PDB file of C-alpha atoms in Angstrom:
ATOM      1  CA  MET A   1     109.719  70.325 103.739  1.00 97.00           C
ATOM      2  CA  LYS A   2     111.933  73.183 102.587  1.00 98.00           C
ATOM      3  CA  ALA A   3     111.398  76.207 100.387  1.00 98.00           C
ATOM      4  CA  ILE A   4     113.943  77.037  97.688  1.00 98.00           C
ATOM      5  CA  VAL A   5     113.845  80.468  96.064  1.00 98.00           C
ATOM      6  CA  VAL A   6     115.810  83.297  94.435  1.00 98.00           C
ATOM      7  CA  VAL A   7     114.964  86.809  95.654  1.00 98.00           C
ATOM      8  CA  ASP A   8     116.116  90.287  94.748  1.00 98.00           C
ATOM      9  CA  ASN A   9     116.993  92.859  97.407  1.00 97.00           C
ATOM     10  CA  LYS A  10     113.272  93.620  97.884  1.00 98.00           C
ATOM     11  CA  TRP A  11     112.367  89.912  98.175  1.00 98.00           C
ATOM     12  CA  GLY A  12     110.967  89.966  94.640  1.00 98.00           C
ATOM     13  CA  ILE A  13     110.753  86.632  92.839  1.00 97.00           C
ATOM     14  CA  GLY A  14     109.154  87.273  89.464  1.00 94.00           C
ATOM     15  CA  LYS A  15     108.122  89.728  86.826  1.00 93.00           C
ATOM     16  CA  HIS A  16     105.505  89.249  84.097  1.00 90.00           C
ATOM     17  CA  GLY A  17     105.336  85.523  84.841  1.00 85.00           C
ATOM     18  CA  GLY A  18     109.081  84.931  84.496  1.00 87.00           C
ATOM     19  CA  LEU A  19     112.261  84.894  86.515  1.00 89.00           C
ATOM     20  CA  LEU A  20     114.026  88.115  87.413  1.00 95.00           C
ATOM     21  CA  PHE A  21     117.554  86.919  86.646  1.00 95.00           C
ATOM     22  CA  ARG A  22     119.471  84.252  84.740  1.00 95.00           C
ATOM     23  CA  LEU A  23     121.917  82.865  87.273  1.00 97.00           C
ATOM     24  CA  PRO A  24     123.913  79.812  86.154  1.00 98.00           C
ATOM     25  CA  ALA A  25     125.506  79.228  89.592  1.00 97.00           C
ATOM     26  CA  ASP A  26     122.109  79.359  91.251  1.00 97.00           C
ATOM     27  CA  MET A  27     120.628  77.012  88.641  1.00 96.00           C
ATOM     28  CA  GLN A  28     123.438  74.541  89.392  1.00 97.00           C
ATOM     29  CA  PHE A  29     122.683  74.894  93.114  1.00 98.00           C
ATOM     30  CA  PHE A  30     118.968  74.274  92.474  1.00 98.00           C
ATOM     31  CA  ARG A  31     119.685  71.256  90.284  1.00 97.00           C
ATOM     32  CA  ARG A  32     122.188  69.746  92.729  1.00 97.00           C
ATOM     33  CA  THR A  33     119.921  70.362  95.729  1.00 98.00           C
ATOM     34  CA  THR A  34     116.692  69.024  94.240  1.00 98.00           C
ATOM     35  CA  LEU A  35     117.947  66.032  92.222  1.00 97.00           C
ATOM     36  CA  GLY A  36     116.289  62.886  93.524  1.00 97.00           C
ATOM     37  CA  ALA A  37     113.897  64.920  95.667  1.00 98.00           C
ATOM     38  CA  THR A  38     110.260  65.937  95.363  1.00 98.00           C
ATOM     39  CA  ILE A  39     109.417  69.450  94.204  1.00 98.00           C
ATOM     40  CA  VAL A  40     106.065  71.135  94.718  1.00 98.00           C
ATOM     41  CA  VAL A  41     105.150  73.919  92.295  1.00 98.00           C
ATOM     42  CA  GLY A  42     102.127  75.797  91.048  1.00 96.00           C
ATOM     43  CA  ALA A  43     100.746  75.601  87.530  1.00 95.00           C
ATOM     44  CA  ASN A  44     102.520  78.716  86.236  1.00 92.00           C
ATOM     45  CA  THR A  45     105.871  77.580  87.583  1.00 94.00           C
ATOM     46  CA  TYR A  46     105.394  74.148  86.018  1.00 95.00           C
ATOM     47  CA  ARG A  47     104.520  75.744  82.670  1.00 92.00           C
ATOM     48  CA  SER A  48     107.686  77.863  82.879  1.00 90.00           C
ATOM     49  CA  PHE A  49     109.871  74.731  82.771  1.00 91.00           C
ATOM     50  CA  PRO A  50     111.177  74.594  79.188  1.00 89.00           C
ATOM     51  CA  HIS A  51     110.771  70.817  78.816  1.00 91.00           C
ATOM     52  CA  GLY A  52     107.926  70.064  81.216  1.00 90.00           C
ATOM     53  CA  ALA A  53     108.542  68.180  84.451  1.00 95.00           C
ATOM     54  CA  LEU A  54     112.060  68.513  85.812  1.00 96.00           C
ATOM     55  CA  PRO A  55     113.914  65.242  85.306  1.00 96.00           C
ATOM     56  CA  ASP A  56     115.120  63.001  88.109  1.00 96.00           C
ATOM     57  CA  ARG A  57     112.677  64.507  90.602  1.00 97.00           C
ATOM     58  CA  THR A  58     109.122  63.799  91.633  1.00 97.00           C
ATOM     59  CA  ASN A  59     107.184  66.818  90.336  1.00 97.00           C
ATOM     60  CA  ILE A  60     103.929  67.724  92.093  1.00 98.00           C
ATOM     61  CA  VAL A  61     101.762  70.542  90.752  1.00 98.00           C
ATOM     62  CA  LEU A  62      99.409  72.181  93.248  1.00 98.00           C
ATOM     63  CA  ASP A  63      96.514  73.316  91.046  1.00 97.00           C
ATOM     64  CA  ASP A  64      92.755  73.210  91.530  1.00 95.00           C
ATOM     65  CA  SER A  65      91.861  73.775  87.852  1.00 95.00           C
ATOM     66  CA  GLY A  66      91.537  70.104  86.974  1.00 92.00           C
ATOM     67  CA  ALA A  67      94.326  70.365  84.408  1.00 93.00           C
ATOM     68  CA  SER A  68      96.782  67.533  83.924  1.00 91.00           C
ATOM     69  CA  TYR A  69     100.542  67.881  83.711  1.00 93.00           C
ATOM     70  CA  PRO A  70     102.713  65.426  81.773  1.00 87.00           C
ATOM     71  CA  ASP A  71     105.142  63.515  83.961  1.00 93.00           C
ATOM     72  CA  ALA A  72     103.896  65.226  87.131  1.00 97.00           C
ATOM     73  CA  LEU A  73     101.477  64.414  89.903  1.00 97.00           C
ATOM     74  CA  CYS A  74      98.686  66.890  90.531  1.00 97.00           C
ATOM     75  CA  ALA A  75      97.180  67.890  93.856  1.00 97.00           C
ATOM     76  CA  SER A  76      93.998  69.944  93.742  1.00 97.00           C
ATOM     77  CA  ASP A  77      94.305  71.107  97.369  1.00 97.00           C
ATOM     78  CA  LEU A  78      96.534  70.827 100.423  1.00 97.00           C
ATOM     79  CA  GLN A  79      94.748  67.724 101.707  1.00 97.00           C
ATOM     80  CA  GLN A  80      95.493  65.892  98.481  1.00 97.00           C
ATOM     81  CA  LEU A  81      99.074  67.218  98.530  1.00 98.00           C
ATOM     82  CA  TRP A  82      99.632  65.750 102.018  1.00 97.00           C
ATOM     83  CA  GLN A  83      98.245  62.402 100.806  1.00 97.00           C
ATOM     84  CA  ILE A  84     100.678  62.369  97.879  1.00 97.00           C
ATOM     85  CA  LEU A  85     103.612  63.435 100.064  1.00 97.00           C
ATOM     86  CA  ARG A  86     102.959  60.576 102.495  1.00 96.00           C
ATOM     87  CA  GLN A  87     103.749  58.220  99.602  1.00 94.00           C
ATOM     88  CA  THR A  88     107.053  59.875  98.691  1.00 92.00           C
ATOM     89  CA  SER A  89     110.437  59.529 100.307  1.00 88.00           C
ATOM     90  CA  GLY A  90     113.331  61.925 100.654  1.00 92.00           C
ATOM     91  CA  GLU A  91     113.414  65.694 100.749  1.00 97.00           C
ATOM     92  CA  VAL A  92     110.527  67.884  99.604  1.00 98.00           C
ATOM     93  CA  TYR A  93     111.193  71.352  98.167  1.00 98.00           C
ATOM     94  CA  VAL A  94     108.596  74.035  97.582  1.00 98.00           C
ATOM     95  CA  ALA A  95     109.828  75.742  94.410  1.00 98.00           C
ATOM     96  CA  GLY A  96     107.211  78.375  93.522  1.00 94.00           C
ATOM     97  CA  GLY A  97     105.290  80.325  92.593  1.00 94.00           C
ATOM     98  CA  ALA A  98     104.136  82.974  94.992  1.00 96.00           C
ATOM     99  CA  SER A  99     100.779  81.412  95.916  1.00 95.00           C
ATOM    100  CA  VAL A 100     102.362  78.012  96.572  1.00 98.00           C
ATOM    101  CA  TYR A 101     105.079  79.598  98.717  1.00 98.00           C
ATOM    102  CA  LYS A 102     102.429  81.512 100.660  1.00 96.00           C
ATOM    103  CA  GLN A 103     100.397  78.361 101.351  1.00 96.00           C
ATOM    104  CA  LEU A 104     103.314  76.108 102.272  1.00 98.00           C
ATOM    105  CA  LEU A 105     105.947  78.364 103.869  1.00 97.00           C
ATOM    106  CA  PRO A 106     104.467  77.908 107.376  1.00 96.00           C
ATOM    107  CA  GLN A 107     105.032  74.125 107.005  1.00 96.00           C
ATOM    108  CA  CYS A 108     108.642  74.513 105.825  1.00 98.00           C
ATOM    109  CA  SER A 109     111.400  73.811 108.328  1.00 97.00           C
ATOM    110  CA  GLU A 110     113.963  75.684 106.218  1.00 98.00           C
ATOM    111  CA  ALA A 111     114.173  78.094 103.325  1.00 98.00           C
ATOM    112  CA  LEU A 112     117.139  78.027 100.955  1.00 98.00           C
ATOM    113  CA  VAL A 113     117.247  81.594  99.676  1.00 98.00           C
ATOM    114  CA  THR A 114     119.579  82.863  96.977  1.00 98.00           C
ATOM    115  CA  LYS A 115     119.762  86.611  97.548  1.00 98.00           C
ATOM    116  CA  VAL A 116     120.633  88.789  94.557  1.00 98.00           C
ATOM    117  CA  ASP A 117     122.047  92.211  95.376  1.00 98.00           C
ATOM    118  CA  ALA A 118     119.907  93.998  92.782  1.00 98.00           C
ATOM    119  CA  ASP A 119     116.390  95.275  92.223  1.00 97.00           C
ATOM    120  CA  GLY A 120     114.814  93.071  89.572  1.00 96.00           C
ATOM    121  CA  GLY A 121     111.692  95.215  89.211  1.00 97.00           C
ATOM    122  CA  ALA A 122     109.534  92.391  90.529  1.00 97.00           C
ATOM    123  CA  ASP A 123     105.760  92.308  90.518  1.00 96.00           C
ATOM    124  CA  VAL A 124     105.598  89.123  92.636  1.00 95.00           C
ATOM    125  CA  PHE A 125     107.225  88.786  96.052  1.00 97.00           C
ATOM    126  CA  PHE A 126     108.329  86.190  98.593  1.00 98.00           C
ATOM    127  CA  THR A 127     107.782  86.748 102.309  1.00 97.00           C
ATOM    128  CA  ASP A 128     110.633  88.834 103.756  1.00 98.00           C
ATOM    129  CA  LEU A 129     112.036  86.263 106.180  1.00 98.00           C
ATOM    130  CA  ASP A 130     114.252  88.871 107.840  1.00 97.00           C
ATOM    131  CA  GLU A 131     111.035  90.513 109.100  1.00 97.00           C
ATOM    132  CA  GLN A 132     109.360  87.292 110.290  1.00 97.00           C
ATOM    133  CA  PRO A 133     109.663  86.510 114.024  1.00 96.00           C
ATOM    134  CA  ASP A 134     109.625  82.727 113.453  1.00 96.00           C
ATOM    135  CA  TRP A 135     112.435  82.723 110.873  1.00 97.00           C
ATOM    136  CA  ARG A 136     116.177  83.036 111.549  1.00 97.00           C
ATOM    137  CA  LEU A 137     119.118  83.339 109.187  1.00 98.00           C
ATOM    138  CA  ALA A 138     121.234  80.281 110.034  1.00 97.00           C
ATOM    139  CA  GLU A 139     123.925  80.441 107.327  1.00 97.00           C
ATOM    140  CA  GLN A 140     125.041  82.790 104.600  1.00 98.00           C
ATOM    141  CA  SER A 141     127.744  82.266 101.986  1.00 98.00           C
ATOM    142  CA  ALA A 142     130.365  84.780 101.045  1.00 98.00           C
ATOM    143  CA  PRO A 143     129.254  86.954  98.142  1.00 98.00           C
ATOM    144  CA  LEU A 144     129.978  85.595  94.681  1.00 97.00           C
ATOM    145  CA  SER A 145     129.480  86.819  91.158  1.00 97.00           C
ATOM    146  CA  ASP A 146     126.925  85.072  88.966  1.00 97.00           C
ATOM    147  CA  ASN A 147     126.246  86.397  85.462  1.00 96.00           C
ATOM    148  CA  GLY A 148     127.133  89.958  86.494  1.00 97.00           C
ATOM    149  CA  TYR A 149     125.182  89.910  89.776  1.00 98.00           C
ATOM    150  CA  THR A 150     126.419  89.524  93.340  1.00 98.00           C
ATOM    151  CA  ILE A 151     124.587  86.687  95.092  1.00 98.00           C
ATOM    152  CA  ARG A 152     124.669  84.962  98.458  1.00 98.00           C
ATOM    153  CA  PHE A 153     123.324  81.531  99.302  1.00 98.00           C
ATOM    154  CA  CYS A 154     121.379  81.739 102.574  1.00 98.00           C
ATOM    155  CA  ARG A 155     119.705  79.171 104.780  1.00 98.00           C
ATOM    156  CA  TYR A 156     116.862  80.266 107.035  1.00 98.00           C
ATOM    157  CA  VAL A 157     115.289  78.060 109.708  1.00 98.00           C
ATOM    158  CA  ASN A 158     111.696  78.182 110.889  1.00 97.00           C
ATOM    159  CA  VAL A 159     112.148  78.289 114.670  1.00 95.00           C
ATOM    160  CA  GLY A 160     108.374  78.623 115.120  1.00 89.00           C
ATOM    161  CA  LEU A 161     107.596  75.319 113.422  1.00 84.00           C
ATOM    162  CA  ALA A 162     107.931  73.334 116.656  1.00 61.00           C
ATOM    163  CA  SER A 163     105.084  75.385 118.110  1.00 57.00           C
ATOM    164  CA  ASN A 164     102.897  74.540 115.099  1.00 53.00           C
ATOM    165  CA  GLU A 165     102.540  70.826 115.854  1.00 47.00           C
ATOM    166  CA  GLY A 166      99.131  70.717 114.172  1.00 43.00           C
ATOM    167  CA  HIS A 167     100.635  71.254 110.703  1.00 44.00           C
ATOM    168  CA  MET A 168     101.622  68.236 108.668  1.00 44.00           C
ATOM    169  CA  GLN A 169     105.247  68.383 107.654  1.00 42.00           C
ATOM    170  CA  LYS A 170     107.364  66.142 105.490  1.00 41.00           C
ATOM    171  CA  LYS A 171     110.905  65.756 106.765  1.00 36.00           C
TER     172      LYS A 171
END
């Protein structure tokens, strides 16, 4: 399982229930990376998708409200999520929001982080992986311009995951 996220320079990910930035290059990266894979999102993130479930992916919504989501599977808790994931194949990406990242980040082997060199005025934040002892920056792209912002594509690895054998992980 991997996390995929866009953060500002304070590790912010959202503001007033929406994205901080419109980044076409990052959206292409997200699309290319997650096509054919499984994505796990929370209810608010799912509702933010303009046309419902993202096409050509298995969409799983982690939500305990009992709501249903067109063209998506729903898991009411982590136990049910693990049961659903056992029936899927291929990569699994945790794609937001903040509460879903918080619950699942310890089970992620990697985090694909698009860093935006700007303060987006966020009111919701991702864990600062640079400050986490179990996470290491493995790769970082050269800076590039995307819709007026400077971004870098980064890959972090969870070096502490091997010591957490008790956690279920989907590879």
